[in-house]
mmCIF file of N, CA and C in Angstrom:
data_model
loop_
_atom_site.group_PDB
_atom_site.id
_atom_site.type_symbol
_atom_site.label_atom_id
_atom_site.label_comp_id
_atom_site.label_asym_id
_atom_site.label_seq_id
_atom_site.Cartn_x
_atom_site.Cartn_y
_atom_site.Cartn_z
ATOM 1 N N UNK A 15 168.045 -34.579 -55.734
ATOM 2 C CA UNK A 15 169.041 -34.637 -54.683
ATOM 3 C C UNK A 15 170.346 -35.183 -55.236
ATOM 4 N N UNK A 16 171.433 -34.920 -54.527
ATOM 5 C CA UNK A 16 172.759 -35.322 -54.951
ATOM 6 C C UNK A 16 173.104 -36.688 -54.392
ATOM 7 N N UNK A 17 173.179 -37.689 -55.241
ATOM 8 C CA UNK A 17 173.597 -39.019 -54.812
ATOM 9 C C UNK A 17 172.951 -39.417 -53.484
ATOM 10 N N UNK A 18 171.718 -39.069 -53.282
ATOM 11 C CA UNK A 18 171.059 -39.266 -52.002
ATOM 12 C C UNK A 18 170.771 -40.730 -51.731
ATOM 13 N N UNK A 19 170.867 -41.089 -50.467
ATOM 14 C CA UNK A 19 170.524 -42.432 -50.002
ATOM 15 C C UNK A 19 169.106 -42.458 -49.459
ATOM 16 N N UNK A 20 168.359 -41.371 -49.660
ATOM 17 C CA UNK A 20 167.014 -41.219 -49.088
ATOM 18 C C UNK A 20 167.076 -41.377 -47.569
ATOM 19 N N UNK A 21 168.112 -40.782 -46.968
ATOM 20 C CA UNK A 21 168.278 -40.835 -45.530
ATOM 21 C C UNK A 21 167.255 -39.927 -44.874
ATOM 22 N N UNK A 22 166.789 -40.294 -43.675
ATOM 23 C CA UNK A 22 165.848 -39.415 -42.990
ATOM 24 C C UNK A 22 166.518 -38.105 -42.601
ATOM 25 N N UNK A 23 165.754 -37.039 -42.668
ATOM 26 C CA UNK A 23 166.249 -35.708 -42.304
ATOM 27 C C UNK A 23 166.618 -35.706 -40.816
ATOM 28 N N UNK A 24 167.799 -35.178 -40.462
ATOM 29 C CA UNK A 24 168.160 -35.088 -39.041
ATOM 30 C C UNK A 24 167.130 -34.272 -38.268
ATOM 31 N N UNK A 25 166.862 -34.689 -37.056
ATOM 32 C CA UNK A 25 165.867 -34.034 -36.213
ATOM 33 C C UNK A 25 166.569 -33.050 -35.290
ATOM 34 N N UNK A 26 166.251 -31.751 -35.395
ATOM 35 C CA UNK A 26 166.866 -30.779 -34.492
ATOM 36 C C UNK A 26 166.609 -31.143 -33.027
ATOM 37 N N UNK A 27 167.618 -30.926 -32.205
ATOM 38 C CA UNK A 27 167.523 -31.235 -30.781
ATOM 39 C C UNK A 27 167.185 -29.999 -29.951
ATOM 40 N N UNK A 28 166.759 -28.933 -30.626
ATOM 41 C CA UNK A 28 166.408 -27.692 -29.938
ATOM 42 C C UNK A 28 165.599 -26.801 -30.851
ATOM 43 N N UNK A 29 165.604 -25.522 -30.579
ATOM 44 C CA UNK A 29 164.802 -24.545 -31.302
ATOM 45 C C UNK A 29 165.587 -23.982 -32.495
ATOM 46 N N UNK A 30 165.764 -24.790 -33.511
ATOM 47 C CA UNK A 30 166.477 -24.401 -34.723
ATOM 48 C C UNK A 30 166.081 -25.343 -35.861
ATOM 49 N N UNK A 31 166.527 -25.031 -37.067
ATOM 50 C CA UNK A 31 166.278 -25.900 -38.212
ATOM 51 C C UNK A 31 167.573 -26.613 -38.581
ATOM 52 N N UNK A 32 167.454 -27.752 -39.230
ATOM 53 C CA UNK A 32 168.631 -28.544 -39.609
ATOM 54 C C UNK A 32 169.473 -27.836 -40.672
ATOM 55 N N UNK A 33 168.814 -27.077 -41.533
ATOM 56 C CA UNK A 33 169.531 -26.326 -42.570
ATOM 57 C C UNK A 33 168.692 -25.144 -43.000
ATOM 58 N N UNK A 34 169.365 -24.130 -43.524
ATOM 59 C CA UNK A 34 168.691 -22.920 -43.997
ATOM 60 C C UNK A 34 169.307 -22.547 -45.334
ATOM 61 N N UNK A 35 168.434 -22.214 -46.282
ATOM 62 C CA UNK A 35 168.894 -21.823 -47.608
ATOM 63 C C UNK A 35 168.632 -20.343 -47.828
ATOM 64 N N UNK A 36 169.608 -19.681 -48.443
ATOM 65 C CA UNK A 36 169.454 -18.291 -48.851
ATOM 66 C C UNK A 36 170.022 -18.204 -50.258
ATOM 67 N N UNK A 37 169.138 -18.035 -51.238
ATOM 68 C CA UNK A 37 169.588 -18.020 -52.629
ATOM 69 C C UNK A 37 170.244 -19.339 -52.993
ATOM 70 N N UNK A 38 171.461 -19.262 -53.452
ATOM 71 C CA UNK A 38 172.184 -20.460 -53.864
ATOM 72 C C UNK A 38 173.097 -21.029 -52.798
ATOM 73 N N UNK A 39 172.952 -20.557 -51.550
ATOM 74 C CA UNK A 39 173.774 -21.066 -50.459
ATOM 75 C C UNK A 39 172.927 -21.811 -49.439
ATOM 76 N N UNK A 40 173.488 -22.894 -48.911
ATOM 77 C CA UNK A 40 172.827 -23.678 -47.871
ATOM 78 C C UNK A 40 173.777 -23.772 -46.684
ATOM 79 N N UNK A 41 173.257 -23.420 -45.512
ATOM 80 C CA UNK A 41 174.016 -23.489 -44.268
ATOM 81 C C UNK A 41 173.372 -24.567 -43.396
ATOM 82 N N UNK A 42 174.150 -25.506 -42.902
ATOM 83 C CA UNK A 42 173.579 -26.505 -42.008
ATOM 84 C C UNK A 42 173.856 -26.134 -40.567
ATOM 85 N N UNK A 43 173.021 -26.650 -39.694
ATOM 86 C CA UNK A 43 173.302 -26.578 -38.266
ATOM 87 C C UNK A 43 174.464 -27.531 -37.993
ATOM 88 N N UNK A 44 175.048 -27.423 -36.831
ATOM 89 C CA UNK A 44 176.064 -28.403 -36.444
ATOM 90 C C UNK A 44 175.386 -29.744 -36.212
ATOM 91 N N UNK A 45 175.927 -30.773 -36.830
ATOM 92 C CA UNK A 45 175.335 -32.110 -36.728
ATOM 93 C C UNK A 45 176.251 -33.036 -35.936
ATOM 94 N N UNK A 46 175.648 -33.763 -35.029
ATOM 95 C CA UNK A 46 176.368 -34.727 -34.205
ATOM 96 C C UNK A 46 176.084 -36.139 -34.721
ATOM 97 N N UNK A 47 176.784 -37.134 -34.201
ATOM 98 C CA UNK A 47 176.558 -38.505 -34.669
ATOM 99 C C UNK A 47 175.314 -39.143 -34.057
ATOM 100 N N UNK A 48 174.168 -38.628 -34.484
ATOM 101 C CA UNK A 48 172.889 -39.180 -34.024
ATOM 102 C C UNK A 48 172.268 -40.016 -35.136
ATOM 103 N N UNK A 49 171.765 -41.153 -34.754
ATOM 104 C CA UNK A 49 171.030 -42.019 -35.672
ATOM 105 C C UNK A 49 169.654 -42.237 -35.067
ATOM 106 N N UNK A 50 168.619 -41.811 -35.806
ATOM 107 C CA UNK A 50 167.247 -41.882 -35.293
ATOM 108 C C UNK A 50 167.125 -41.189 -33.939
ATOM 109 N N UNK A 51 167.814 -40.059 -33.788
ATOM 110 C CA UNK A 51 167.748 -39.277 -32.571
ATOM 111 C C UNK A 51 168.626 -39.757 -31.433
ATOM 112 N N UNK A 52 169.336 -40.877 -31.624
ATOM 113 C CA UNK A 52 170.169 -41.461 -30.566
ATOM 114 C C UNK A 52 171.651 -41.236 -30.874
ATOM 115 N N UNK A 53 172.400 -40.715 -29.911
ATOM 116 C CA UNK A 53 173.832 -40.506 -30.063
ATOM 117 C C UNK A 53 174.517 -41.872 -30.091
ATOM 118 N N UNK A 54 175.280 -42.157 -31.145
ATOM 119 C CA UNK A 54 175.911 -43.478 -31.253
ATOM 120 C C UNK A 54 177.244 -43.574 -30.521
ATOM 121 N N UNK A 55 177.829 -42.413 -30.162
ATOM 122 C CA UNK A 55 179.095 -42.399 -29.430
ATOM 123 C C UNK A 55 179.157 -41.099 -28.644
ATOM 124 N N UNK A 56 179.754 -41.151 -27.484
ATOM 125 C CA UNK A 56 179.912 -39.932 -26.701
ATOM 126 C C UNK A 56 181.395 -39.670 -26.461
ATOM 127 N N UNK A 57 181.709 -38.425 -26.135
ATOM 128 C CA UNK A 57 183.096 -37.976 -26.006
ATOM 129 C C UNK A 57 183.595 -38.088 -24.601
ATOM 130 N N UNK A 58 184.768 -37.552 -24.326
ATOM 131 C CA UNK A 58 185.628 -36.791 -25.224
ATOM 132 C C UNK A 58 186.528 -37.696 -26.065
ATOM 133 N N UNK A 59 187.096 -37.109 -27.104
ATOM 134 C CA UNK A 59 188.036 -37.818 -27.957
ATOM 135 C C UNK A 59 189.388 -37.830 -27.249
ATOM 136 N N UNK A 60 190.013 -38.997 -27.229
ATOM 137 C CA UNK A 60 191.296 -39.161 -26.555
ATOM 138 C C UNK A 60 192.401 -39.433 -27.577
ATOM 139 N N UNK A 61 193.609 -39.081 -27.226
ATOM 140 C CA UNK A 61 194.763 -39.351 -28.093
ATOM 141 C C UNK A 61 194.835 -40.841 -28.389
ATOM 142 N N UNK A 62 195.191 -41.171 -29.635
ATOM 143 C CA UNK A 62 195.296 -42.567 -30.048
ATOM 144 C C UNK A 62 193.961 -43.231 -30.326
ATOM 145 N N UNK A 63 192.881 -42.459 -30.361
ATOM 146 C CA UNK A 63 191.533 -43.013 -30.520
ATOM 147 C C UNK A 63 190.945 -42.727 -31.900
ATOM 148 N N UNK A 64 191.702 -42.143 -32.803
ATOM 149 C CA UNK A 64 191.173 -41.705 -34.096
ATOM 150 C C UNK A 64 190.457 -42.833 -34.837
ATOM 151 N N UNK A 65 191.046 -44.018 -34.883
ATOM 152 C CA UNK A 65 190.442 -45.121 -35.642
ATOM 153 C C UNK A 65 189.074 -45.527 -35.103
ATOM 154 N N UNK A 66 188.795 -45.282 -33.843
ATOM 155 C CA UNK A 66 187.488 -45.645 -33.285
ATOM 156 C C UNK A 66 186.406 -44.625 -33.610
ATOM 157 N N UNK A 67 186.804 -43.494 -34.202
ATOM 158 C CA UNK A 67 185.855 -42.417 -34.499
ATOM 159 C C UNK A 67 185.232 -42.508 -35.889
ATOM 160 N N UNK A 68 185.686 -43.414 -36.715
ATOM 161 C CA UNK A 68 185.255 -43.489 -38.112
ATOM 162 C C UNK A 68 183.730 -43.421 -38.258
ATOM 163 N N UNK A 69 183.021 -44.275 -37.556
ATOM 164 C CA UNK A 69 181.564 -44.333 -37.686
ATOM 165 C C UNK A 69 180.899 -43.046 -37.195
ATOM 166 N N UNK A 70 181.353 -42.517 -36.063
ATOM 167 C CA UNK A 70 180.737 -41.324 -35.493
ATOM 168 C C UNK A 70 180.958 -40.102 -36.383
ATOM 169 N N UNK A 71 182.181 -39.908 -36.866
ATOM 170 C CA UNK A 71 182.470 -38.751 -37.712
ATOM 171 C C UNK A 71 181.720 -38.865 -39.034
ATOM 172 N N UNK A 72 181.717 -40.058 -39.611
ATOM 173 C CA UNK A 72 181.012 -40.275 -40.876
ATOM 174 C C UNK A 72 179.525 -39.998 -40.713
ATOM 175 N N UNK A 73 178.923 -40.446 -39.621
ATOM 176 C CA UNK A 73 177.496 -40.213 -39.393
ATOM 177 C C UNK A 73 177.207 -38.728 -39.199
ATOM 178 N N UNK A 74 178.027 -38.025 -38.439
ATOM 179 C CA UNK A 74 177.817 -36.590 -38.251
ATOM 180 C C UNK A 74 177.896 -35.857 -39.585
ATOM 181 N N UNK A 75 178.866 -36.234 -40.413
ATOM 182 C CA UNK A 75 179.007 -35.597 -41.724
ATOM 183 C C UNK A 75 177.842 -35.964 -42.648
ATOM 184 N N UNK A 76 177.424 -37.220 -42.611
ATOM 185 C CA UNK A 76 176.276 -37.654 -43.412
ATOM 186 C C UNK A 76 175.017 -36.903 -42.993
ATOM 187 N N UNK A 77 174.843 -36.681 -41.693
ATOM 188 C CA UNK A 77 173.687 -35.921 -41.218
ATOM 189 C C UNK A 77 173.712 -34.501 -41.761
ATOM 190 N N UNK A 78 174.888 -33.873 -41.765
ATOM 191 C CA UNK A 78 175.000 -32.512 -42.292
ATOM 192 C C UNK A 78 174.716 -32.490 -43.790
ATOM 193 N N UNK A 79 175.251 -33.452 -44.522
ATOM 194 C CA UNK A 79 175.014 -33.504 -45.965
ATOM 195 C C UNK A 79 173.542 -33.770 -46.264
ATOM 196 N N UNK A 80 172.914 -34.643 -45.516
ATOM 197 C CA UNK A 80 171.490 -34.924 -45.693
ATOM 198 C C UNK A 80 170.653 -33.672 -45.443
ATOM 199 N N UNK A 81 171.011 -32.916 -44.412
ATOM 200 C CA UNK A 81 170.291 -31.676 -44.119
ATOM 201 C C UNK A 81 170.437 -30.684 -45.271
ATOM 202 N N UNK A 82 171.640 -30.585 -45.831
ATOM 203 C CA UNK A 82 171.861 -29.677 -46.962
ATOM 204 C C UNK A 82 171.064 -30.130 -48.179
ATOM 205 N N UNK A 83 171.111 -31.415 -48.485
ATOM 206 C CA UNK A 83 170.406 -31.936 -49.660
ATOM 207 C C UNK A 83 168.894 -31.779 -49.543
ATOM 208 N N UNK A 84 168.385 -31.763 -48.318
ATOM 209 C CA UNK A 84 166.944 -31.598 -48.116
ATOM 210 C C UNK A 84 166.464 -30.203 -48.530
ATOM 211 N N UNK A 85 167.373 -29.262 -48.696
ATOM 212 C CA UNK A 85 167.027 -27.898 -49.104
ATOM 213 C C UNK A 85 166.947 -27.759 -50.630
ATOM 214 N N UNK A 86 167.300 -28.802 -51.363
ATOM 215 C CA UNK A 86 167.266 -28.752 -52.817
ATOM 216 C C UNK A 86 165.853 -28.968 -53.330
ATOM 217 N N UNK A 87 165.540 -28.352 -54.451
ATOM 218 C CA UNK A 87 164.271 -28.620 -55.124
ATOM 219 C C UNK A 87 164.536 -29.655 -56.205
ATOM 220 N N UNK A 88 163.507 -30.354 -56.658
ATOM 221 C CA UNK A 88 163.712 -31.380 -57.682
ATOM 222 C C UNK A 88 164.502 -30.841 -58.881
ATOM 223 N N UNK A 89 165.472 -31.617 -59.294
ATOM 224 C CA UNK A 89 166.313 -31.249 -60.428
ATOM 225 C C UNK A 89 167.591 -30.531 -60.047
ATOM 226 N N UNK A 90 167.688 -30.055 -58.806
ATOM 227 C CA UNK A 90 168.906 -29.377 -58.358
ATOM 228 C C UNK A 90 169.901 -30.373 -57.771
ATOM 229 N N UNK A 91 171.161 -29.976 -57.792
ATOM 230 C CA UNK A 91 172.211 -30.719 -57.105
ATOM 231 C C UNK A 91 173.096 -29.728 -56.360
ATOM 232 N N UNK A 92 173.847 -30.231 -55.433
ATOM 233 C CA UNK A 92 174.829 -29.384 -54.776
ATOM 234 C C UNK A 92 175.979 -29.176 -55.745
ATOM 235 N N UNK A 93 176.301 -27.922 -56.038
ATOM 236 C CA UNK A 93 177.413 -27.622 -56.939
ATOM 237 C C UNK A 93 178.728 -27.937 -56.250
ATOM 238 N N UNK A 94 178.832 -27.574 -54.972
ATOM 239 C CA UNK A 94 180.057 -27.820 -54.222
ATOM 240 C C UNK A 94 179.809 -27.587 -52.732
ATOM 241 N N UNK A 95 180.633 -28.223 -51.927
ATOM 242 C CA UNK A 95 180.688 -27.890 -50.509
ATOM 243 C C UNK A 95 181.737 -26.796 -50.406
ATOM 244 N N UNK A 96 181.371 -25.650 -49.862
ATOM 245 C CA UNK A 96 182.295 -24.523 -49.773
ATOM 246 C C UNK A 96 183.227 -24.639 -48.575
ATOM 247 N N UNK A 97 182.654 -24.959 -47.438
ATOM 248 C CA UNK A 97 183.462 -25.055 -46.233
ATOM 249 C C UNK A 97 182.815 -26.004 -45.230
ATOM 250 N N UNK A 98 183.658 -26.554 -44.373
ATOM 251 C CA UNK A 98 183.203 -27.464 -43.329
ATOM 252 C C UNK A 98 183.915 -27.076 -42.038
ATOM 253 N N UNK A 99 183.159 -27.056 -40.949
ATOM 254 C CA UNK A 99 183.750 -26.852 -39.633
ATOM 255 C C UNK A 99 183.533 -28.123 -38.833
ATOM 256 N N UNK A 100 184.616 -28.662 -38.300
ATOM 257 C CA UNK A 100 184.579 -29.888 -37.506
ATOM 258 C C UNK A 100 184.978 -29.524 -36.081
ATOM 259 N N UNK A 101 184.030 -29.647 -35.175
ATOM 260 C CA UNK A 101 184.283 -29.389 -33.761
ATOM 261 C C UNK A 101 184.577 -30.734 -33.100
ATOM 262 N N UNK A 102 185.672 -30.792 -32.362
ATOM 263 C CA UNK A 102 186.087 -32.034 -31.711
ATOM 264 C C UNK A 102 186.117 -31.807 -30.204
ATOM 265 N N UNK A 103 185.303 -32.556 -29.471
ATOM 266 C CA UNK A 103 185.332 -32.507 -28.008
ATOM 267 C C UNK A 103 186.495 -33.392 -27.578
ATOM 268 N N UNK A 104 187.615 -32.773 -27.275
ATOM 269 C CA UNK A 104 188.844 -33.520 -27.053
ATOM 270 C C UNK A 104 189.368 -33.366 -25.636
ATOM 271 N N UNK A 105 190.053 -34.404 -25.195
ATOM 272 C CA UNK A 105 190.700 -34.331 -23.890
ATOM 273 C C UNK A 105 191.829 -33.304 -23.940
ATOM 274 N N UNK A 106 192.203 -32.820 -22.787
ATOM 275 C CA UNK A 106 193.290 -31.853 -22.692
ATOM 276 C C UNK A 106 194.565 -32.452 -23.299
ATOM 277 N N UNK A 107 195.221 -31.671 -24.131
ATOM 278 C CA UNK A 107 196.456 -32.128 -24.757
ATOM 279 C C UNK A 107 196.274 -32.818 -26.099
ATOM 280 N N UNK A 108 195.040 -33.067 -26.511
ATOM 281 C CA UNK A 108 194.775 -33.705 -27.805
ATOM 282 C C UNK A 108 195.223 -32.763 -28.920
ATOM 283 N N UNK A 109 195.891 -33.310 -29.939
ATOM 284 C CA UNK A 109 196.395 -32.446 -31.016
ATOM 285 C C UNK A 109 196.135 -33.001 -32.408
ATOM 286 N N UNK A 110 195.260 -33.987 -32.536
ATOM 287 C CA UNK A 110 195.015 -34.632 -33.831
ATOM 288 C C UNK A 110 193.681 -34.226 -34.448
ATOM 289 N N UNK A 111 193.257 -32.994 -34.204
ATOM 290 C CA UNK A 111 191.979 -32.503 -34.720
ATOM 291 C C UNK A 111 191.886 -32.661 -36.230
ATOM 292 N N UNK A 112 192.966 -32.369 -36.944
ATOM 293 C CA UNK A 112 192.924 -32.453 -38.412
ATOM 294 C C UNK A 112 192.728 -33.894 -38.881
ATOM 295 N N UNK A 113 193.202 -34.864 -38.127
ATOM 296 C CA UNK A 113 192.982 -36.270 -38.500
ATOM 297 C C UNK A 113 191.510 -36.655 -38.342
ATOM 298 N N UNK A 114 190.852 -36.088 -37.339
ATOM 299 C CA UNK A 114 189.413 -36.312 -37.178
ATOM 300 C C UNK A 114 188.685 -35.693 -38.374
ATOM 301 N N UNK A 115 189.063 -34.471 -38.725
ATOM 302 C CA UNK A 115 188.435 -33.798 -39.866
ATOM 303 C C UNK A 115 188.708 -34.535 -41.171
ATOM 304 N N UNK A 116 189.862 -35.197 -41.288
ATOM 305 C CA UNK A 116 190.172 -35.973 -42.495
ATOM 306 C C UNK A 116 189.136 -37.065 -42.753
ATOM 307 N N UNK A 117 188.577 -37.629 -41.697
ATOM 308 C CA UNK A 117 187.538 -38.661 -41.858
ATOM 309 C C UNK A 117 186.321 -38.057 -42.554
ATOM 310 N N UNK A 118 185.916 -36.869 -42.126
ATOM 311 C CA UNK A 118 184.774 -36.187 -42.746
ATOM 312 C C UNK A 118 185.099 -35.780 -44.177
ATOM 313 N N UNK A 119 186.304 -35.282 -44.404
ATOM 314 C CA UNK A 119 186.710 -34.908 -45.767
ATOM 315 C C UNK A 119 186.659 -36.114 -46.697
ATOM 316 N N UNK A 120 187.126 -37.261 -46.228
ATOM 317 C CA UNK A 120 187.108 -38.483 -47.044
ATOM 318 C C UNK A 120 185.675 -38.888 -47.374
ATOM 319 N N UNK A 121 184.752 -38.733 -46.414
ATOM 320 C CA UNK A 121 183.348 -39.053 -46.668
ATOM 321 C C UNK A 121 182.775 -38.147 -47.760
ATOM 322 N N UNK A 122 183.023 -36.851 -47.655
ATOM 323 C CA UNK A 122 182.495 -35.916 -48.662
ATOM 324 C C UNK A 122 183.088 -36.199 -50.036
ATOM 325 N N UNK A 123 184.360 -36.517 -50.095
ATOM 326 C CA UNK A 123 184.995 -36.837 -51.373
ATOM 327 C C UNK A 123 184.385 -38.117 -51.975
ATOM 328 N N UNK A 124 184.141 -39.103 -51.117
ATOM 329 C CA UNK A 124 183.544 -40.357 -51.592
ATOM 330 C C UNK A 124 182.129 -40.122 -52.133
ATOM 331 N N UNK A 125 181.334 -39.333 -51.412
ATOM 332 C CA UNK A 125 179.945 -39.076 -51.816
ATOM 333 C C UNK A 125 179.823 -38.135 -53.002
ATOM 334 N N UNK A 126 180.676 -37.086 -53.049
ATOM 335 C CA UNK A 126 180.482 -36.019 -54.029
ATOM 336 C C UNK A 126 181.641 -35.847 -55.006
ATOM 337 N N UNK A 127 182.676 -36.633 -54.875
ATOM 338 C CA UNK A 127 183.840 -36.462 -55.741
ATOM 339 C C UNK A 127 184.492 -35.116 -55.478
ATOM 340 N N UNK A 128 184.958 -34.465 -56.532
ATOM 341 C CA UNK A 128 185.661 -33.188 -56.370
ATOM 342 C C UNK A 128 184.752 -32.092 -55.804
ATOM 343 N N UNK A 129 183.427 -32.237 -55.940
ATOM 344 C CA UNK A 129 182.503 -31.248 -55.376
ATOM 345 C C UNK A 129 182.504 -31.268 -53.850
ATOM 346 N N UNK A 130 183.030 -32.345 -53.266
ATOM 347 C CA UNK A 130 183.072 -32.470 -51.815
ATOM 348 C C UNK A 130 184.347 -31.940 -51.190
ATOM 349 N N UNK A 131 185.324 -31.598 -52.007
ATOM 350 C CA UNK A 131 186.584 -31.058 -51.492
ATOM 351 C C UNK A 131 186.359 -29.593 -51.133
ATOM 352 N N UNK A 132 186.639 -29.244 -49.880
ATOM 353 C CA UNK A 132 186.315 -27.898 -49.420
ATOM 354 C C UNK A 132 187.368 -27.371 -48.458
ATOM 355 N N UNK A 133 187.264 -26.075 -48.166
ATOM 356 C CA UNK A 133 188.063 -25.532 -47.078
ATOM 357 C C UNK A 133 187.439 -26.030 -45.786
ATOM 358 N N UNK A 134 188.214 -26.004 -44.717
ATOM 359 C CA UNK A 134 187.658 -26.490 -43.458
ATOM 360 C C UNK A 134 188.421 -25.938 -42.277
ATOM 361 N N UNK A 135 187.776 -26.039 -41.137
ATOM 362 C CA UNK A 135 188.409 -25.727 -39.867
ATOM 363 C C UNK A 135 188.158 -26.896 -38.935
ATOM 364 N N UNK A 136 189.177 -27.297 -38.200
ATOM 365 C CA UNK A 136 189.056 -28.333 -37.173
ATOM 366 C C UNK A 136 189.323 -27.640 -35.839
ATOM 367 N N UNK A 137 188.321 -27.648 -34.970
ATOM 368 C CA UNK A 137 188.368 -26.849 -33.747
ATOM 369 C C UNK A 137 188.175 -27.749 -32.529
ATOM 370 N N UNK A 138 189.084 -27.653 -31.590
ATOM 371 C CA UNK A 138 188.944 -28.386 -30.342
ATOM 372 C C UNK A 138 188.101 -27.610 -29.354
ATOM 373 N N UNK A 139 187.173 -28.306 -28.700
ATOM 374 C CA UNK A 139 186.296 -27.679 -27.714
ATOM 375 C C UNK A 139 186.232 -28.545 -26.455
ATOM 376 N N UNK A 140 185.825 -27.939 -25.351
ATOM 377 C CA UNK A 140 185.743 -28.666 -24.082
ATOM 378 C C UNK A 140 184.596 -29.667 -24.066
ATOM 379 N N UNK A 141 183.471 -29.317 -24.702
ATOM 380 C CA UNK A 141 182.323 -30.222 -24.735
ATOM 381 C C UNK A 141 181.410 -29.834 -25.886
ATOM 382 N N UNK A 142 180.528 -30.759 -26.231
ATOM 383 C CA UNK A 142 179.538 -30.542 -27.288
ATOM 384 C C UNK A 142 178.173 -31.005 -26.797
ATOM 385 N N UNK A 143 177.087 -30.555 -27.445
ATOM 386 C CA UNK A 143 175.743 -30.968 -27.029
ATOM 387 C C UNK A 143 175.599 -32.493 -26.984
ATOM 388 N N UNK A 144 174.930 -32.969 -25.964
ATOM 389 C CA UNK A 144 174.688 -34.401 -25.826
ATOM 390 C C UNK A 144 175.946 -35.203 -25.540
ATOM 391 N N UNK A 145 177.029 -34.527 -25.162
ATOM 392 C CA UNK A 145 178.325 -35.163 -24.924
ATOM 393 C C UNK A 145 178.863 -35.821 -26.200
ATOM 394 N N UNK A 146 178.507 -35.240 -27.356
ATOM 395 C CA UNK A 146 178.983 -35.755 -28.643
ATOM 396 C C UNK A 146 180.500 -35.604 -28.739
ATOM 397 N N UNK A 147 181.168 -36.542 -29.411
ATOM 398 C CA UNK A 147 182.604 -36.407 -29.602
ATOM 399 C C UNK A 147 182.952 -35.438 -30.729
ATOM 400 N N UNK A 148 182.003 -35.243 -31.654
ATOM 401 C CA UNK A 148 182.246 -34.424 -32.829
ATOM 402 C C UNK A 148 180.944 -33.771 -33.277
ATOM 403 N N UNK A 149 181.064 -32.589 -33.882
ATOM 404 C CA UNK A 149 179.933 -31.892 -34.483
ATOM 405 C C UNK A 149 180.417 -31.275 -35.779
ATOM 406 N N UNK A 150 179.633 -31.419 -36.850
ATOM 407 C CA UNK A 150 180.060 -30.952 -38.167
ATOM 408 C C UNK A 150 179.010 -30.018 -38.753
ATOM 409 N N UNK A 151 179.486 -28.902 -39.307
ATOM 410 C CA UNK A 151 178.638 -27.900 -39.949
ATOM 411 C C UNK A 151 179.171 -27.659 -41.356
ATOM 412 N N UNK A 152 178.262 -27.580 -42.326
ATOM 413 C CA UNK A 152 178.636 -27.368 -43.732
ATOM 414 C C UNK A 152 178.019 -26.095 -44.296
ATOM 415 N N UNK A 153 178.689 -25.528 -45.273
ATOM 416 C CA UNK A 153 178.126 -24.484 -46.123
ATOM 417 C C UNK A 153 178.294 -25.001 -47.548
ATOM 418 N N UNK A 154 177.183 -25.060 -48.278
ATOM 419 C CA UNK A 154 177.201 -25.601 -49.639
ATOM 420 C C UNK A 154 176.600 -24.599 -50.619
ATOM 421 N N UNK A 155 177.020 -24.734 -51.874
ATOM 422 C CA UNK A 155 176.464 -23.928 -52.953
ATOM 423 C C UNK A 155 175.641 -24.821 -53.863
ATOM 424 N N UNK A 156 174.525 -24.274 -54.337
ATOM 425 C CA UNK A 156 173.632 -25.014 -55.242
ATOM 426 C C UNK A 156 174.062 -24.728 -56.657
#
């Protein structure tokens, strides 16, 4: 595994898998800020609230990375994160989606160095499962 903390695999909240591998690509499900199945923060994200999201965004991103790393076989590492999609459940008029995504980007860079730098999309949505403030999905290459 890649710099793994031996974190527990995220538990799907429905009829899906946390990650799926096809050849050298790994696709994760959208991950919310759940710890041991419990949502640590609920939305929506409000203007001026970015600093309060650090823990929730980092946990959602860590869950996605853990799901991706669980698809590796012994001796493999993630070559790179190809892309990340950050869904933000934001109040009407919110415009700082990229700042929320920056928190996740910083986490990936810290964990994986240059292999964590990826393309990304930050998307505002009306709501997310479990009233999560954020959901993160990754595509990685082995």
